Structures are given as C-alpha cells and as structure tokens.
Amino acid sequence: MDKRILIPTDFSKNALNAARYALDLYTKLNCEFYFLNVFRLTNYTTNTLILPEPGSAEYEAAKGASEEAFIKLLDMLELHHDNPKHSYHTISSFNFLSEAMKQTIDNKDIDLVVMGTQGATGAKGIIFGSNTVNAMEKIRECPVLAVPDELRFSIPKEIVFPTNYKSSFSRKELNYLIEIAKMHNTSIRVVYFTKKTTLTEDQEKHKQLLDDILQGVDHSFHTVPDKDVAQGITSFVQSRNSDMIAFINKKHFLFNSIFSRPLVKEIGYDATVPILALNES
C-alpha cells in the first residue's frame, strides 16, 4: 500500500520548503501526498454568530482562491519533483487547522504529517510556530515531522535519538525511524543524558530491547554525563553535524522539557535539523 503523507500548507515559502523536503525524503517510496489548506474569510471572526455557508459569495471566493493557489503549488512541485511514484491530492477546508488535520488523518488513513516550523506570519525569535508545536504535542495517530525554515534536503547520514531508557520500546513506535534509516542508509545515534554512571536493571533491559529492535540499521549508544538535556541534544547535534532528531513523544517526557517554545528560545536552539515526533504505542 502507498504511504500517505499529509502536508498542511498556507502557501508560504516555509510550507513549500517542508513539502519539497518530504518529497525528497520519500523519493524512493510510492506515496500519496495530501496537501491541506485551511482558508479564512476576511469578514468572519469567532464573534460572528452566523457562519458563512458553502455557496455564499464570500465562502466560494475564499475557497476558489485556495484552489487556485493549489494549482500553482502543484505546478511548481511537478516541475522540480517529477516522480512517477508520487501522486498529489489537495484539500481546501474552512475549519480550524487542528480539526482539519485530525479529520484528514482519520478520513485518509494518514501515515505521517510533515510541517514547516513557521508559517507566513512566523514571528522572529519563535523557532517553532504554535501550529507545529500543537501538532507535535497533540497528534497521536501518526508521527509528525517538523522541517526548519530554509533547510535544503540532503540525504540524512545520522539521526540522533535521545532517550532515558525508563520505558520499554516497541517496533511499532520505531518503525518510521527505522524506515527512514533503511531508505537512506542512515545511522542512528542513541543518546542518554545522565548524571549517574550506571543504568538500573530495568534501564539495561530497555536498552537491550532497543538494541535488538535496531538490528539491521547502523546504530550506536552514547552517554552524555552531567548535561542539561536540551543543551546536550543541541551540542551533540551541532558537534557531529547530525541531520535529524527523532524522539518518542511520551506524555511528560522530552516534549515539554525540550521542544516547547519557551525553552527552545531560552537555550537558543536553532532548529537547524528536522525533528521527528514518534508516537508512544
């Protein structure tokens, strides 16, 4: 079955960049790409009691503008990404982005969401736009890949996978990470940040299970002592010129402590590499 990838777009350069990255990353696989645009109505606000109806002049004009922008987008993509393995679909929706994304994930059986880190209105100093942070935090049905602004695709040579070994692992929650590694012959570097030198018995078991699951792809284990986790990831990625960060989006684990915007801003994390948020099974 073809892989189904959802790419929300506001037709900004950043969204186009994320789309191009996704097309290049999955160039070897048969994929159906679903492009989603949530359109707005100029005179409509949440204070307005009357919702614009399909068929009304304002609604149809806004939808028509979205569909016209899609024609230009697909022409641009097909010009540079003429891949017989890929097919494109477009969805113009008058809805909240989060709702439109959830509906599309359910209705189209989406495997992966790919988003740019900022939209057309991205404020300077905020690395991840709120839509991207919300998607990485809230979407549990499939992984979310966030692609930094202006990042050009290059074949990923190394993916950094931070973990604390406190929970068990499953093949299901790691299958997208392993798939990318196998597609591009990419190495996975498992990184544990700790002030202790030894693992508990349970942590050792979880590490061994992870080692077993990653058999078949090049991988290695690294321990970084006495490091603030967020700074540690940044330093590790920068020192090795790594190409991607992947983490399992466990509730109350790394997401809130590392990738939330306040801390991202505080530590000056540049989001120079894509971040893949996998789902806890």
PDB file of C-alpha atoms in Angstrom:
ATOM      1  CA  MET A   1       0.000   0.000   0.000  1.00  0.00           C
ATOM      2  CA  ASP A   2       1.189   3.535  -0.776  1.00  0.00           C
ATOM      3  CA  LYS A   3       2.407   5.661   2.111  1.00  0.00           C
ATOM      4  CA  ARG A   4       0.011   8.528   2.807  1.00  0.00           C
ATOM      5  CA  ILE A   5       1.581  11.806   3.883  1.00  0.00           C
ATOM      6  CA  LEU A   6      -0.292  14.922   4.998  1.00  0.00           C
ATOM      7  CA  ILE A   7       1.323  18.321   4.377  1.00  0.00           C
ATOM      8  CA  PRO A   8      -0.591  21.316   5.767  1.00  0.00           C
ATOM      9  CA  THR A   9       0.217  24.466   3.766  1.00  0.00           C
ATOM     10  CA  ASP A  10      -0.509  28.177   3.953  1.00  0.00           C
ATOM     11  CA  PHE A  11       1.370  28.592   0.640  1.00  0.00           C
ATOM     12  CA  SER A  12       4.280  30.273   2.439  1.00  0.00           C
ATOM     13  CA  LYS A  13       7.909  29.643   1.448  1.00  0.00           C
ATOM     14  CA  ASN A  14       8.368  27.665   4.643  1.00  0.00           C
ATOM     15  CA  ALA A  15       5.441  25.365   3.849  1.00  0.00           C
ATOM     16  CA  LEU A  16       6.753  24.881   0.296  1.00  0.00           C
ATOM     17  CA  ASN A  17      10.165  24.045   1.714  1.00  0.00           C
ATOM     18  CA  ALA A  18       8.650  21.400   4.024  1.00  0.00           C
ATOM     19  CA  ALA A  19       6.787  19.877   1.068  1.00  0.00           C
ATOM     20  CA  ARG A  20       9.948  19.668  -1.021  1.00  0.00           C
ATOM     21  CA  TYR A  21      11.803  18.068   1.889  1.00  0.00           C
ATOM     22  CA  ALA A  22       9.078  15.413   2.255  1.00  0.00           C
ATOM     23  CA  LEU A  23       9.086  14.650  -1.472  1.00  0.00           C
ATOM     24  CA  ASP A  24      12.862  14.211  -1.452  1.00  0.00           C
ATOM     25  CA  LEU A  25      12.931  12.207   1.793  1.00  0.00           C
ATOM     26  CA  TYR A  26      10.390   9.719   0.386  1.00  0.00           C
ATOM     27  CA  THR A  27      11.576   9.814  -3.221  1.00  0.00           C
ATOM     28  CA  LYS A  28      12.089   6.017  -3.299  1.00  0.00           C
ATOM     29  CA  LEU A  29       8.633   5.074  -1.976  1.00  0.00           C
ATOM     30  CA  ASN A  30       5.201   5.033  -3.572  1.00  0.00           C
ATOM     31  CA  CYS A  31       3.435   7.902  -1.801  1.00  0.00           C
ATOM     32  CA  GLU A  32       0.179   9.778  -1.887  1.00  0.00           C
ATOM     33  CA  PHE A  33       0.651  13.355  -0.691  1.00  0.00           C
ATOM     34  CA  TYR A  34      -2.372  15.173   0.719  1.00  0.00           C
ATOM     35  CA  PHE A  35      -1.938  18.949   0.796  1.00  0.00           C
ATOM     36  CA  LEU A  36      -4.275  20.689   3.239  1.00  0.00           C
ATOM     37  CA  ASN A  37      -5.058  24.401   3.208  1.00  0.00           C
ATOM     38  CA  VAL A  38      -7.311  25.940   5.828  1.00  0.00           C
ATOM     39  CA  PHE A  39      -8.768  29.066   4.256  1.00  0.00           C
ATOM     40  CA  ARG A  40     -10.087  32.100   6.077  1.00  0.00           C
ATOM     41  CA  LEU A  41     -12.910  34.560   5.349  1.00  0.00           C
ATOM     42  CA  THR A  42     -11.932  38.194   5.674  1.00  0.00           C
ATOM     43  CA  ASN A  43     -15.116  39.387   7.395  1.00  0.00           C
ATOM     44  CA  TYR A  44     -15.608  36.331   9.591  1.00  0.00           C
ATOM     45  CA  THR A  45     -14.479  36.327  13.231  1.00  0.00           C
ATOM     46  CA  THR A  46     -15.253  33.953  16.080  1.00  0.00           C
ATOM     47  CA  ASN A  47     -17.541  36.681  17.458  1.00  0.00           C
ATOM     48  CA  THR A  48     -19.753  36.453  14.387  1.00  0.00           C
ATOM     49  CA  LEU A  49     -22.795  34.367  15.194  1.00  0.00           C
ATOM     50  CA  ILE A  50     -23.638  33.472  11.595  1.00  0.00           C
ATOM     51  CA  LEU A  51     -21.278  31.004   9.961  1.00  0.00           C
ATOM     52  CA  PRO A  52     -20.649  31.591   6.244  1.00  0.00           C
ATOM     53  CA  GLU A  53     -22.354  28.848   4.251  1.00  0.00           C
ATOM     54  CA  PRO A  54     -20.912  26.966   1.286  1.00  0.00           C
ATOM     55  CA  GLY A  55     -22.469  28.598  -1.750  1.00  0.00           C
ATOM     56  CA  SER A  56     -22.303  32.129  -0.332  1.00  0.00           C
ATOM     57  CA  ALA A  57     -20.242  34.563  -2.409  1.00  0.00           C
ATOM     58  CA  GLU A  58     -17.623  35.142   0.293  1.00  0.00           C
ATOM     59  CA  TYR A  59     -17.200  31.444   1.068  1.00  0.00           C
ATOM     60  CA  GLU A  60     -16.861  30.429  -2.597  1.00  0.00           C
ATOM     61  CA  ALA A  61     -14.399  33.274  -3.290  1.00  0.00           C
ATOM     62  CA  ALA A  62     -12.152  32.207  -0.406  1.00  0.00           C
ATOM     63  CA  LYS A  63     -12.342  28.552  -1.411  1.00  0.00           C
ATOM     64  CA  GLY A  64     -11.634  29.467  -5.032  1.00  0.00           C
ATOM     65  CA  ALA A  65      -8.531  31.432  -4.000  1.00  0.00           C
ATOM     66  CA  SER A  66      -7.289  28.395  -2.051  1.00  0.00           C
ATOM     67  CA  GLU A  67      -7.862  26.091  -5.039  1.00  0.00           C
ATOM     68  CA  GLU A  68      -6.086  28.500  -7.399  1.00  0.00           C
ATOM     69  CA  ALA A  69      -3.100  28.636  -5.053  1.00  0.00           C
ATOM     70  CA  PHE A  70      -3.039  24.812  -5.087  1.00  0.00           C
ATOM     71  CA  ILE A  71      -2.819  24.777  -8.904  1.00  0.00           C
ATOM     72  CA  LYS A  72       0.294  26.983  -8.712  1.00  0.00           C
ATOM     73  CA  LEU A  73       1.764  24.878  -5.895  1.00  0.00           C
ATOM     74  CA  LEU A  74       1.342  21.577  -7.761  1.00  0.00           C
ATOM     75  CA  ASP A  75       2.748  23.083 -10.978  1.00  0.00           C
ATOM     76  CA  MET A  76       5.815  24.192  -9.014  1.00  0.00           C
ATOM     77  CA  LEU A  77       6.269  20.814  -7.323  1.00  0.00           C
ATOM     78  CA  GLU A  78       5.785  18.803 -10.522  1.00  0.00           C
ATOM     79  CA  LEU A  79       8.336  20.999 -12.290  1.00  0.00           C
ATOM     80  CA  HIS A  80      11.066  20.043  -9.804  1.00  0.00           C
ATOM     81  CA  HIS A  81       9.778  16.697  -8.491  1.00  0.00           C
ATOM     82  CA  ASP A  82       8.554  14.712 -11.469  1.00  0.00           C
ATOM     83  CA  ASN A  83       8.356  11.354  -9.674  1.00  0.00           C
ATOM     84  CA  PRO A  84       6.059   8.611 -11.069  1.00  0.00           C
ATOM     85  CA  LYS A  85       5.958   7.045  -7.585  1.00  0.00           C
ATOM     86  CA  HIS A  86       4.193  10.115  -6.157  1.00  0.00           C
ATOM     87  CA  SER A  87       0.613  11.332  -6.533  1.00  0.00           C
ATOM     88  CA  TYR A  88      -0.890  14.568  -5.180  1.00  0.00           C
ATOM     89  CA  HIS A  89      -4.268  15.438  -3.678  1.00  0.00           C
ATOM     90  CA  THR A  90      -5.480  18.819  -2.408  1.00  0.00           C
ATOM     91  CA  ILE A  91      -7.969  19.689   0.327  1.00  0.00           C
ATOM     92  CA  SER A  92      -9.308  23.229   0.884  1.00  0.00           C
ATOM     93  CA  SER A  93     -11.098  23.432   4.229  1.00  0.00           C
ATOM     94  CA  PHE A  94     -12.909  26.175   6.151  1.00  0.00           C
ATOM     95  CA  ASN A  95     -12.059  24.957   9.623  1.00  0.00           C
ATOM     96  CA  PHE A  96      -9.590  25.235  12.488  1.00  0.00           C
ATOM     97  CA  LEU A  97      -6.253  23.768  11.399  1.00  0.00           C
ATOM     98  CA  SER A  98      -6.131  21.215  14.228  1.00  0.00           C
ATOM     99  CA  GLU A  99      -9.638  19.955  13.410  1.00  0.00           C
ATOM    100  CA  ALA A 100      -8.974  19.833   9.671  1.00  0.00           C
ATOM    101  CA  MET A 101      -5.775  17.874  10.277  1.00  0.00           C
ATOM    102  CA  LYS A 102      -7.463  15.356  12.577  1.00  0.00           C
ATOM    103  CA  GLN A 103     -10.309  14.835  10.085  1.00  0.00           C
ATOM    104  CA  THR A 104      -7.870  14.296   7.221  1.00  0.00           C
ATOM    105  CA  ILE A 105      -5.738  11.881   9.274  1.00  0.00           C
ATOM    106  CA  ASP A 106      -8.861   9.835  10.057  1.00  0.00           C
ATOM    107  CA  ASN A 107     -10.562  10.043   6.649  1.00  0.00           C
ATOM    108  CA  LYS A 108      -7.452   9.385   4.545  1.00  0.00           C
ATOM    109  CA  ASP A 109      -5.664   6.958   6.883  1.00  0.00           C
ATOM    110  CA  ILE A 110      -2.591   9.227   7.017  1.00  0.00           C
ATOM    111  CA  ASP A 111       0.781   7.683   7.963  1.00  0.00           C
ATOM    112  CA  LEU A 112       2.809  10.833   8.589  1.00  0.00           C
ATOM    113  CA  VAL A 113       2.332  14.620   8.901  1.00  0.00           C
ATOM    114  CA  VAL A 114       5.068  16.929   7.583  1.00  0.00           C
ATOM    115  CA  MET A 115       5.004  20.615   8.577  1.00  0.00           C
ATOM    116  CA  GLY A 116       7.207  23.655   8.240  1.00  0.00           C
ATOM    117  CA  THR A 117       8.277  25.148  11.540  1.00  0.00           C
ATOM    118  CA  GLN A 118       6.770  28.547  10.795  1.00  0.00           C
ATOM    119  CA  GLY A 119       4.008  29.870   8.599  1.00  0.00           C
ATOM    120  CA  ALA A 120       3.742  33.081   6.619  1.00  0.00           C
ATOM    121  CA  THR A 121       3.167  35.036   9.849  1.00  0.00           C
ATOM    122  CA  GLY A 122       6.058  33.433  11.761  1.00  0.00           C
ATOM    123  CA  ALA A 123       7.329  35.877  14.375  1.00  0.00           C
ATOM    124  CA  LYS A 124      11.063  36.329  14.654  1.00  0.00           C
ATOM    125  CA  GLY A 125      12.588  34.716  17.725  1.00  0.00           C
ATOM    126  CA  ILE A 126       9.991  31.957  17.834  1.00  0.00           C
ATOM    127  CA  ILE A 127      11.614  28.861  16.377  1.00  0.00           C
ATOM    128  CA  PHE A 128       8.539  26.661  16.156  1.00  0.00           C
ATOM    129  CA  GLY A 129       5.226  28.226  15.252  1.00  0.00           C
ATOM    130  CA  SER A 130       2.411  27.383  17.639  1.00  0.00           C
ATOM    131  CA  ASN A 131       0.663  25.236  14.991  1.00  0.00           C
ATOM    132  CA  THR A 132       3.716  22.980  14.709  1.00  0.00           C
ATOM    133  CA  VAL A 133       4.176  22.701  18.469  1.00  0.00           C
ATOM    134  CA  ASN A 134       0.477  21.880  18.906  1.00  0.00           C
ATOM    135  CA  ALA A 135       0.607  19.253  16.171  1.00  0.00           C
ATOM    136  CA  MET A 136       3.695  17.567  17.641  1.00  0.00           C
ATOM    137  CA  GLU A 137       2.097  17.596  21.076  1.00  0.00           C
ATOM    138  CA  LYS A 138      -1.498  16.676  20.229  1.00  0.00           C
ATOM    139  CA  ILE A 139      -1.437  14.372  17.189  1.00  0.00           C
ATOM    140  CA  ARG A 140      -1.215  10.805  18.474  1.00  0.00           C
ATOM    141  CA  GLU A 141      -2.496   8.923  15.430  1.00  0.00           C
ATOM    142  CA  CYS A 142       0.704   9.232  13.399  1.00  0.00           C
ATOM    143  CA  PRO A 143       4.207  10.736  13.606  1.00  0.00           C
ATOM    144  CA  VAL A 144       4.847  14.429  12.872  1.00  0.00           C
ATOM    145  CA  LEU A 145       7.976  15.660  11.095  1.00  0.00           C
ATOM    146  CA  ALA A 146       8.831  19.365  11.562  1.00  0.00           C
ATOM    147  CA  VAL A 147      11.138  20.853   8.918  1.00  0.00           C
ATOM    148  CA  PRO A 148      13.067  24.058   9.745  1.00  0.00           C
ATOM    149  CA  ASP A 149      12.697  27.128   7.580  1.00  0.00           C
ATOM    150  CA  GLU A 150      15.004  27.256   4.541  1.00  0.00           C
ATOM    151  CA  LEU A 151      16.548  23.831   5.211  1.00  0.00           C
ATOM    152  CA  ARG A 152      17.613  22.235   1.947  1.00  0.00           C
ATOM    153  CA  PHE A 153      17.247  18.471   1.667  1.00  0.00           C
ATOM    154  CA  SER A 154      20.383  16.385   1.853  1.00  0.00           C
ATOM    155  CA  ILE A 155      20.448  12.635   2.385  1.00  0.00           C
ATOM    156  CA  PRO A 156      20.394  12.144   6.181  1.00  0.00           C
ATOM    157  CA  LYS A 157      23.596  10.456   7.320  1.00  0.00           C
ATOM    158  CA  GLU A 158      22.853  10.489  11.047  1.00  0.00           C
ATOM    159  CA  ILE A 159      19.719  10.681  13.209  1.00  0.00           C
ATOM    160  CA  VAL A 160      20.007  11.479  16.934  1.00  0.00           C
ATOM    161  CA  PHE A 161      17.585   9.580  19.177  1.00  0.00           C
ATOM    162  CA  PRO A 162      17.536  10.846  22.788  1.00  0.00           C
ATOM    163  CA  THR A 163      16.126   8.536  25.460  1.00  0.00           C
ATOM    164  CA  ASN A 164      16.175   7.977  29.220  1.00  0.00           C
ATOM    165  CA  TYR A 165      15.611   4.168  28.906  1.00  0.00           C
ATOM    166  CA  LYS A 166      12.882   4.438  31.554  1.00  0.00           C
ATOM    167  CA  SER A 167      10.158   2.923  29.359  1.00  0.00           C
ATOM    168  CA  SER A 168      10.123  -0.124  27.169  1.00  0.00           C
ATOM    169  CA  PHE A 169      10.312   0.178  23.356  1.00  0.00           C
ATOM    170  CA  SER A 170       8.281  -1.438  20.590  1.00  0.00           C
ATOM    171  CA  ARG A 171       8.935  -1.986  16.899  1.00  0.00           C
ATOM    172  CA  LYS A 172       5.646  -0.259  16.115  1.00  0.00           C
ATOM    173  CA  GLU A 173       6.659   3.064  17.641  1.00  0.00           C
ATOM    174  CA  LEU A 174      10.091   2.979  15.970  1.00  0.00           C
ATOM    175  CA  ASN A 175       9.093   1.730  12.517  1.00  0.00           C
ATOM    176  CA  TYR A 176       9.150   5.178  10.828  1.00  0.00           C
ATOM    177  CA  LEU A 177      12.591   5.926  12.233  1.00  0.00           C
ATOM    178  CA  ILE A 178      13.898   2.552  11.035  1.00  0.00           C
ATOM    179  CA  GLU A 179      12.218   3.009   7.635  1.00  0.00           C
ATOM    180  CA  ILE A 180      13.987   6.351   7.055  1.00  0.00           C
ATOM    181  CA  ALA A 181      17.302   4.864   8.198  1.00  0.00           C
ATOM    182  CA  LYS A 182      16.965   1.909   5.810  1.00  0.00           C
ATOM    183  CA  MET A 183      15.839   4.083   2.869  1.00  0.00           C
ATOM    184  CA  HIS A 184      18.896   6.321   3.081  1.00  0.00           C
ATOM    185  CA  ASN A 185      21.447   4.061   4.797  1.00  0.00           C
ATOM    186  CA  THR A 186      21.326   6.423   7.784  1.00  0.00           C
ATOM    187  CA  SER A 187      22.997   5.790  11.143  1.00  0.00           C
ATOM    188  CA  ILE A 188      21.006   6.136  14.380  1.00  0.00           C
ATOM    189  CA  ARG A 189      22.823   7.538  17.422  1.00  0.00           C
ATOM    190  CA  VAL A 190      21.027   6.748  20.686  1.00  0.00           C
ATOM    191  CA  VAL A 191      21.911   9.349  23.325  1.00  0.00           C
ATOM    192  CA  TYR A 192      21.359   9.081  27.076  1.00  0.00           C
ATOM    193  CA  PHE A 193      21.848  12.198  29.204  1.00  0.00           C
ATOM    194  CA  THR A 194      22.556  11.430  32.850  1.00  0.00           C
ATOM    195  CA  LYS A 195      24.394  12.431  35.996  1.00  0.00           C
ATOM    196  CA  LYS A 196      24.620   8.773  37.042  1.00  0.00           C
ATOM    197  CA  THR A 197      27.190   6.449  35.564  1.00  0.00           C
ATOM    198  CA  THR A 198      25.170   3.235  35.768  1.00  0.00           C
ATOM    199  CA  LEU A 199      21.773   2.143  34.484  1.00  0.00           C
ATOM    200  CA  THR A 200      19.202   0.374  36.643  1.00  0.00           C
ATOM    201  CA  GLU A 201      18.312  -3.223  35.846  1.00  0.00           C
ATOM    202  CA  ASP A 202      15.122  -2.086  34.058  1.00  0.00           C
ATOM    203  CA  GLN A 203      17.000   0.527  32.052  1.00  0.00           C
ATOM    204  CA  GLU A 204      19.529  -2.119  30.973  1.00  0.00           C
ATOM    205  CA  LYS A 205      16.674  -4.350  29.789  1.00  0.00           C
ATOM    206  CA  HIS A 206      15.098  -1.487  27.824  1.00  0.00           C
ATOM    207  CA  LYS A 207      18.450  -0.613  26.273  1.00  0.00           C
ATOM    208  CA  GLN A 208      18.964  -4.238  25.219  1.00  0.00           C
ATOM    209  CA  LEU A 209      15.476  -4.351  23.689  1.00  0.00           C
ATOM    210  CA  LEU A 210      16.211  -1.139  21.755  1.00  0.00           C
ATOM    211  CA  ASP A 211      19.465  -2.676  20.529  1.00  0.00           C
ATOM    212  CA  ASP A 212      17.509  -5.716  19.297  1.00  0.00           C
ATOM    213  CA  ILE A 213      14.864  -3.590  17.534  1.00  0.00           C
ATOM    214  CA  LEU A 214      17.543  -1.525  15.775  1.00  0.00           C
ATOM    215  CA  GLN A 215      19.331  -4.587  14.414  1.00  0.00           C
ATOM    216  CA  GLY A 216      19.523  -4.193  10.650  1.00  0.00           C
ATOM    217  CA  VAL A 217      20.401  -0.491  10.769  1.00  0.00           C
ATOM    218  CA  ASP A 218      23.713   1.046  11.776  1.00  0.00           C
ATOM    219  CA  HIS A 219      23.345   2.343  15.328  1.00  0.00           C
ATOM    220  CA  SER A 220      25.412   3.154  18.393  1.00  0.00           C
ATOM    221  CA  PHE A 221      24.830   4.139  22.025  1.00  0.00           C
ATOM    222  CA  HIS A 222      26.222   7.283  23.639  1.00  0.00           C
ATOM    223  CA  THR A 223      26.120   8.580  27.211  1.00  0.00           C
ATOM    224  CA  VAL A 224      26.492  12.300  27.878  1.00  0.00           C
ATOM    225  CA  PRO A 225      27.123  12.941  31.605  1.00  0.00           C
ATOM    226  CA  ASP A 226      26.134  15.984  33.665  1.00  0.00           C
ATOM    227  CA  LYS A 227      24.373  17.747  30.842  1.00  0.00           C
ATOM    228  CA  ASP A 228      21.204  19.748  30.736  1.00  0.00           C
ATOM    229  CA  VAL A 229      19.168  17.572  28.360  1.00  0.00           C
ATOM    230  CA  ALA A 230      18.133  20.346  25.978  1.00  0.00           C
ATOM    231  CA  GLN A 231      21.642  21.800  25.784  1.00  0.00           C
ATOM    232  CA  GLY A 232      23.057  18.305  25.480  1.00  0.00           C
ATOM    233  CA  ILE A 233      20.974  17.497  22.414  1.00  0.00           C
ATOM    234  CA  THR A 234      21.878  20.822  20.815  1.00  0.00           C
ATOM    235  CA  SER A 235      25.599  20.319  21.469  1.00  0.00           C
ATOM    236  CA  PHE A 236      25.561  16.691  20.326  1.00  0.00           C
ATOM    237  CA  VAL A 237      23.761  17.522  17.058  1.00  0.00           C
ATOM    238  CA  GLN A 238      25.980  20.517  16.325  1.00  0.00           C
ATOM    239  CA  SER A 239      29.275  18.806  17.185  1.00  0.00           C
ATOM    240  CA  ARG A 240      28.531  15.850  14.911  1.00  0.00           C
ATOM    241  CA  ASN A 241      26.675  17.743  12.187  1.00  0.00           C
ATOM    242  CA  SER A 242      23.742  15.325  12.620  1.00  0.00           C
ATOM    243  CA  ASP A 243      20.836  15.548  10.165  1.00  0.00           C
ATOM    244  CA  MET A 244      17.705  14.837  12.220  1.00  0.00           C
ATOM    245  CA  ILE A 245      16.414  14.390  15.766  1.00  0.00           C
ATOM    246  CA  ALA A 246      13.811  11.700  16.492  1.00  0.00           C
ATOM    247  CA  PHE A 247      12.105  11.109  19.821  1.00  0.00           C
ATOM    248  CA  ILE A 248       9.173   9.127  21.163  1.00  0.00           C
ATOM    249  CA  ASN A 249       6.508  11.610  22.180  1.00  0.00           C
ATOM    250  CA  LYS A 250       5.748  10.156  25.582  1.00  0.00           C
ATOM    251  CA  LYS A 251       3.495  12.278  27.754  1.00  0.00           C
ATOM    252  CA  HIS A 252       5.504  14.364  30.208  1.00  0.00           C
ATOM    253  CA  PHE A 253       8.824  13.140  28.806  1.00  0.00           C
ATOM    254  CA  LEU A 254      11.040  15.074  26.423  1.00  0.00           C
ATOM    255  CA  PHE A 255       8.481  17.132  24.563  1.00  0.00           C
ATOM    256  CA  ASN A 256       7.603  19.664  27.228  1.00  0.00           C
ATOM    257  CA  SER A 257      11.135  19.919  28.550  1.00  0.00           C
ATOM    258  CA  ILE A 258      12.972  20.224  25.244  1.00  0.00           C
ATOM    259  CA  PHE A 259      10.854  21.241  22.325  1.00  0.00           C
ATOM    260  CA  SER A 260       8.370  23.667  23.838  1.00  0.00           C
ATOM    261  CA  ARG A 261       8.928  27.174  22.559  1.00  0.00           C
ATOM    262  CA  PRO A 262       9.881  28.956  25.799  1.00  0.00           C
ATOM    263  CA  LEU A 263      12.809  26.604  26.437  1.00  0.00           C
ATOM    264  CA  VAL A 264      13.716  26.482  22.751  1.00  0.00           C
ATOM    265  CA  LYS A 265      14.018  30.272  22.897  1.00  0.00           C
ATOM    266  CA  GLU A 266      15.796  30.239  26.243  1.00  0.00           C
ATOM    267  CA  ILE A 267      18.580  27.898  25.137  1.00  0.00           C
ATOM    268  CA  GLY A 268      18.855  29.464  21.704  1.00  0.00           C
ATOM    269  CA  TYR A 269      18.098  26.199  19.959  1.00  0.00           C
ATOM    270  CA  ASP A 270      18.233  26.948  16.259  1.00  0.00           C
ATOM    271  CA  ALA A 271      16.084  24.133  14.884  1.00  0.00           C
ATOM    272  CA  THR A 272      18.661  23.594  12.181  1.00  0.00           C
ATOM    273  CA  VAL A 273      17.602  19.975  11.624  1.00  0.00           C
ATOM    274  CA  PRO A 274      14.180  18.327  11.180  1.00  0.00           C
ATOM    275  CA  ILE A 275      12.566  16.835  14.266  1.00  0.00           C
ATOM    276  CA  LEU A 276      10.539  13.628  14.035  1.00  0.00           C
ATOM    277  CA  ALA A 277       7.992  13.144  16.850  1.00  0.00           C
ATOM    278  CA  LEU A 278       7.116   9.451  17.031  1.00  0.00           C
ATOM    279  CA  ASN A 279       4.120   8.150  18.961  1.00  0.00           C
ATOM    280  CA  GLU A 280       4.084   6.068  22.073  1.00  0.00           C
ATOM    281  CA  SER A 281       2.393   2.771  21.262  1.00  0.00           C
TER     282      SER A 281
END
